[in-house]
């Protein structure tokens, strides 16, 4: 079976449409309550929350998509390229809307 894949950029570009489509694929009900949350950490965040949840913790809704202008340091280019190969393979399976 094909994996369920959704691109985070698609969610940031149009959260309500992206989440509605994801819910349909998962066969669960969509609600506008999915578009906002209370600021701060939650008990269910897990051990990695303090390392990669900064935007979630400091906001109460999805923020607009911003294309990164950063560059990849030379020593990480090989890892970046391999990661992008995998990303592009998964991207073909993403939920399209």
Short mmCIF file of N, CA and C in Angstrom, two decimals:
data_model
loop_
_atom_site.label_atom_id
_atom_site.label_comp_id
_atom_site.label_asym_id
_atom_site.label_seq_id
_atom_site.Cartn_x
_atom_site.Cartn_y
_atom_site.Cartn_z
N UNK A 1 0.84 -1.18 0.00
CA UNK A 1 0.00 0.00 0.00
C UNK A 1 0.88 1.25 0.00
N UNK A 2 0.35 2.32 -0.51
CA UNK A 2 1.08 3.58 -0.56
C UNK A 2 1.03 4.28 0.80
N UNK A 3 2.12 4.92 1.19
CA UNK A 3 2.12 5.66 2.45
C UNK A 3 1.27 6.92 2.31
N UNK A 4 0.79 7.41 3.45
CA UNK A 4 0.10 8.70 3.47
C UNK A 4 1.17 9.76 3.66
N UNK A 5 1.30 10.64 2.68
CA UNK A 5 2.33 11.66 2.71
C UNK A 5 1.67 13.01 2.49
N UNK A 6 2.00 13.96 3.35
CA UNK A 6 1.55 15.33 3.14
C UNK A 6 2.76 16.23 3.33
N UNK A 7 2.91 17.18 2.44
CA UNK A 7 4.05 18.09 2.50
C UNK A 7 3.71 19.24 3.44
N UNK A 8 4.58 19.51 4.39
CA UNK A 8 4.35 20.59 5.35
C UNK A 8 4.13 21.93 4.65
N UNK A 9 4.80 22.14 3.53
CA UNK A 9 4.60 23.39 2.78
C UNK A 9 3.16 23.52 2.30
N UNK A 10 2.54 22.41 1.90
CA UNK A 10 1.14 22.45 1.48
C UNK A 10 0.24 22.87 2.63
N UNK A 11 0.55 22.37 3.83
CA UNK A 11 -0.25 22.76 5.00
C UNK A 11 -0.09 24.25 5.27
N UNK A 12 1.14 24.75 5.20
CA UNK A 12 1.37 26.17 5.49
C UNK A 12 0.76 27.08 4.43
N UNK A 13 0.71 26.62 3.19
CA UNK A 13 0.14 27.45 2.13
C UNK A 13 -1.37 27.55 2.23
N UNK A 14 -2.03 26.46 2.66
CA UNK A 14 -3.49 26.47 2.77
C UNK A 14 -3.92 25.45 3.83
N UNK A 15 -3.79 25.81 5.11
CA UNK A 15 -4.02 24.85 6.19
C UNK A 15 -5.38 24.17 6.17
N UNK A 16 -6.45 24.91 5.98
CA UNK A 16 -7.78 24.29 6.06
C UNK A 16 -7.99 23.28 4.93
N UNK A 17 -7.58 23.61 3.72
CA UNK A 17 -7.76 22.70 2.59
C UNK A 17 -6.86 21.47 2.77
N UNK A 18 -5.61 21.67 3.14
CA UNK A 18 -4.67 20.55 3.30
C UNK A 18 -5.13 19.60 4.40
N UNK A 19 -5.53 20.16 5.54
CA UNK A 19 -5.97 19.30 6.64
C UNK A 19 -7.29 18.60 6.34
N UNK A 20 -8.17 19.28 5.61
CA UNK A 20 -9.42 18.64 5.20
C UNK A 20 -9.13 17.42 4.33
N UNK A 21 -8.22 17.56 3.38
CA UNK A 21 -7.86 16.43 2.52
C UNK A 21 -7.18 15.31 3.31
N UNK A 22 -6.31 15.69 4.22
CA UNK A 22 -5.65 14.68 5.06
C UNK A 22 -6.68 13.91 5.87
N UNK A 23 -7.63 14.62 6.46
CA UNK A 23 -8.67 13.96 7.25
C UNK A 23 -9.49 12.99 6.40
N UNK A 24 -9.79 13.38 5.18
CA UNK A 24 -10.54 12.49 4.29
C UNK A 24 -9.76 11.20 4.02
N UNK A 25 -8.46 11.34 3.78
CA UNK A 25 -7.62 10.16 3.54
C UNK A 25 -7.58 9.27 4.79
N UNK A 26 -7.52 9.91 5.96
CA UNK A 26 -7.47 9.16 7.22
C UNK A 26 -8.84 8.68 7.69
N UNK A 27 -9.88 9.15 6.99
CA UNK A 27 -11.27 8.81 7.34
C UNK A 27 -11.63 9.27 8.75
N UNK A 28 -11.24 10.52 9.04
CA UNK A 28 -11.64 11.16 10.29
C UNK A 28 -12.30 12.50 9.96
N UNK A 29 -13.01 13.05 10.91
CA UNK A 29 -13.72 14.31 10.69
C UNK A 29 -12.78 15.49 10.80
N UNK A 30 -12.92 16.42 9.88
CA UNK A 30 -12.18 17.67 9.92
C UNK A 30 -12.96 18.66 10.76
N UNK A 31 -12.24 19.51 11.49
CA UNK A 31 -12.85 20.60 12.23
C UNK A 31 -11.93 21.81 12.17
N UNK A 32 -12.50 22.99 12.14
CA UNK A 32 -11.69 24.22 12.13
C UNK A 32 -10.86 24.37 13.40
N UNK A 33 -11.16 23.59 14.43
CA UNK A 33 -10.37 23.63 15.67
C UNK A 33 -8.94 23.17 15.42
N UNK A 34 -8.72 22.47 14.30
CA UNK A 34 -7.38 22.00 13.94
C UNK A 34 -6.47 23.14 13.49
N UNK A 35 -7.04 24.30 13.25
CA UNK A 35 -6.29 25.43 12.71
C UNK A 35 -5.66 26.32 13.77
N UNK A 36 -5.95 26.05 15.03
CA UNK A 36 -5.37 26.88 16.10
C UNK A 36 -5.18 26.03 17.35
N UNK A 37 -4.36 26.53 18.25
CA UNK A 37 -4.02 25.82 19.48
C UNK A 37 -3.57 26.84 20.51
N UNK A 38 -3.47 26.41 21.76
CA UNK A 38 -2.97 27.29 22.82
C UNK A 38 -1.45 27.30 22.76
N UNK A 39 -0.87 28.46 23.02
CA UNK A 39 0.59 28.56 23.06
C UNK A 39 1.14 27.73 24.21
N UNK A 40 2.36 27.25 24.04
CA UNK A 40 3.04 26.54 25.11
C UNK A 40 3.20 25.05 24.85
N UNK A 41 3.99 24.41 25.72
CA UNK A 41 4.24 22.98 25.63
C UNK A 41 3.05 22.20 26.17
N UNK A 42 2.93 20.95 25.71
CA UNK A 42 1.90 20.04 26.16
C UNK A 42 2.54 18.77 26.68
N UNK A 43 1.82 18.08 27.52
CA UNK A 43 2.29 16.82 28.07
C UNK A 43 2.55 15.79 26.97
N UNK A 44 1.82 15.89 25.87
CA UNK A 44 1.92 14.91 24.78
C UNK A 44 2.99 15.25 23.74
N UNK A 45 3.77 16.29 23.93
CA UNK A 45 4.73 16.73 22.93
C UNK A 45 5.90 15.77 22.74
N UNK A 46 6.26 15.03 23.72
CA UNK A 46 7.37 14.08 23.58
C UNK A 46 8.72 14.72 23.88
N UNK A 47 9.75 13.89 23.88
CA UNK A 47 11.08 14.33 24.31
C UNK A 47 11.77 15.29 23.35
N UNK A 48 11.33 15.33 22.06
CA UNK A 48 11.99 16.19 21.09
C UNK A 48 11.38 17.58 21.03
N UNK A 49 10.32 17.82 21.73
CA UNK A 49 9.59 19.09 21.62
C UNK A 49 10.49 20.31 21.83
N UNK A 50 11.35 20.26 22.81
CA UNK A 50 12.19 21.43 23.09
C UNK A 50 13.22 21.70 22.00
N UNK A 51 13.44 20.73 21.14
CA UNK A 51 14.42 20.88 20.07
C UNK A 51 13.85 21.36 18.75
N UNK A 52 12.57 21.09 18.48
CA UNK A 52 12.05 21.46 17.16
C UNK A 52 10.62 21.97 17.16
N UNK A 53 10.10 22.35 18.31
CA UNK A 53 8.74 22.85 18.39
C UNK A 53 8.66 24.35 18.58
N UNK A 54 9.74 25.10 18.44
CA UNK A 54 9.73 26.53 18.77
C UNK A 54 8.57 27.29 18.14
N UNK A 55 8.30 27.08 16.86
CA UNK A 55 7.20 27.80 16.22
C UNK A 55 5.85 27.38 16.77
N UNK A 56 5.68 26.11 17.06
CA UNK A 56 4.40 25.63 17.59
C UNK A 56 4.17 26.19 18.99
N UNK A 57 5.19 26.17 19.81
CA UNK A 57 5.08 26.63 21.19
C UNK A 57 4.82 28.13 21.26
N UNK A 58 5.39 28.89 20.36
CA UNK A 58 5.28 30.35 20.44
C UNK A 58 4.15 30.94 19.60
N UNK A 59 3.37 30.09 18.93
CA UNK A 59 2.26 30.58 18.11
C UNK A 59 0.95 29.92 18.54
N UNK A 60 -0.14 30.39 17.97
CA UNK A 60 -1.44 29.78 18.26
C UNK A 60 -2.17 29.41 16.97
N UNK A 61 -1.46 29.52 15.84
CA UNK A 61 -2.04 29.14 14.56
C UNK A 61 -0.91 28.92 13.56
N UNK A 62 -1.26 28.42 12.38
CA UNK A 62 -0.26 28.22 11.34
C UNK A 62 0.25 29.57 10.85
N UNK A 63 1.56 29.65 10.62
CA UNK A 63 2.14 30.87 10.07
C UNK A 63 2.34 30.70 8.57
N UNK A 64 2.39 31.78 7.86
CA UNK A 64 2.50 31.73 6.40
C UNK A 64 3.78 31.05 5.95
N UNK A 65 3.68 30.38 4.82
CA UNK A 65 4.82 29.72 4.20
C UNK A 65 5.85 30.75 3.78
N UNK A 66 7.11 30.50 4.12
CA UNK A 66 8.21 31.36 3.71
C UNK A 66 9.30 30.48 3.11
N UNK A 67 9.64 30.75 1.88
CA UNK A 67 10.70 29.99 1.24
C UNK A 67 12.03 30.33 1.89
N UNK A 68 12.79 29.31 2.22
CA UNK A 68 14.09 29.50 2.86
C UNK A 68 15.09 30.06 1.87
N UNK A 69 15.85 31.01 2.34
CA UNK A 69 16.89 31.61 1.52
C UNK A 69 18.27 31.15 1.97
N UNK A 70 18.31 30.21 2.90
CA UNK A 70 19.58 29.75 3.44
C UNK A 70 20.37 28.91 2.46
N UNK A 71 21.65 28.78 2.74
CA UNK A 71 22.50 27.95 1.90
C UNK A 71 22.98 26.75 2.72
N UNK A 72 23.34 25.70 2.03
CA UNK A 72 23.82 24.48 2.67
C UNK A 72 25.34 24.54 2.75
N UNK A 73 25.90 24.41 3.95
CA UNK A 73 27.36 24.38 4.07
C UNK A 73 27.94 23.23 3.25
N UNK A 74 29.07 23.47 2.66
CA UNK A 74 29.70 22.51 1.75
C UNK A 74 29.83 21.11 2.35
N UNK A 75 30.19 21.02 3.62
CA UNK A 75 30.40 19.71 4.25
C UNK A 75 29.11 18.90 4.39
N UNK A 76 27.95 19.54 4.21
CA UNK A 76 26.66 18.85 4.33
C UNK A 76 25.96 18.64 2.98
N UNK A 77 26.58 19.04 1.90
CA UNK A 77 25.94 18.93 0.59
C UNK A 77 25.60 17.50 0.20
N UNK A 78 26.46 16.55 0.51
CA UNK A 78 26.20 15.16 0.17
C UNK A 78 24.97 14.64 0.92
N UNK A 79 24.90 14.94 2.20
CA UNK A 79 23.74 14.54 3.00
C UNK A 79 22.48 15.22 2.48
N UNK A 80 22.59 16.48 2.15
CA UNK A 80 21.46 17.23 1.62
C UNK A 80 20.94 16.59 0.33
N UNK A 81 21.85 16.28 -0.57
CA UNK A 81 21.44 15.68 -1.85
C UNK A 81 20.76 14.33 -1.65
N UNK A 82 21.30 13.50 -0.77
CA UNK A 82 20.68 12.21 -0.50
C UNK A 82 19.30 12.39 0.13
N UNK A 83 19.20 13.34 1.03
CA UNK A 83 17.91 13.62 1.67
C UNK A 83 16.89 14.11 0.65
N UNK A 84 17.33 14.95 -0.27
CA UNK A 84 16.42 15.46 -1.29
C UNK A 84 15.96 14.37 -2.24
N UNK A 85 16.83 13.39 -2.52
CA UNK A 85 16.41 12.25 -3.34
C UNK A 85 15.25 11.52 -2.67
N UNK A 86 15.36 11.28 -1.38
CA UNK A 86 14.29 10.59 -0.64
C UNK A 86 13.05 11.48 -0.57
N UNK A 87 13.25 12.76 -0.29
CA UNK A 87 12.12 13.70 -0.26
C UNK A 87 11.36 13.67 -1.59
N UNK A 88 12.07 13.72 -2.69
CA UNK A 88 11.42 13.74 -4.00
C UNK A 88 10.67 12.43 -4.29
N UNK A 89 11.19 11.31 -3.83
CA UNK A 89 10.48 10.05 -3.99
C UNK A 89 9.17 10.07 -3.20
N UNK A 90 9.23 10.53 -1.97
CA UNK A 90 8.02 10.63 -1.15
C UNK A 90 7.05 11.66 -1.69
N UNK A 91 7.57 12.73 -2.24
CA UNK A 91 6.74 13.83 -2.77
C UNK A 91 5.78 13.31 -3.84
N UNK A 92 6.19 12.33 -4.59
CA UNK A 92 5.32 11.74 -5.61
C UNK A 92 4.08 11.11 -5.01
N UNK A 93 4.14 10.71 -3.73
CA UNK A 93 3.01 10.07 -3.05
C UNK A 93 2.15 11.06 -2.25
N UNK A 94 2.54 12.30 -2.22
CA UNK A 94 1.84 13.27 -1.37
C UNK A 94 0.37 13.40 -1.75
N UNK A 95 -0.41 13.82 -0.77
CA UNK A 95 -1.83 14.09 -1.02
C UNK A 95 -1.89 15.32 -1.89
N UNK A 96 -2.56 15.21 -3.00
CA UNK A 96 -2.66 16.33 -3.95
C UNK A 96 -4.06 16.92 -3.87
N UNK A 97 -4.14 18.24 -3.92
CA UNK A 97 -5.44 18.91 -3.90
C UNK A 97 -5.38 20.20 -4.68
#
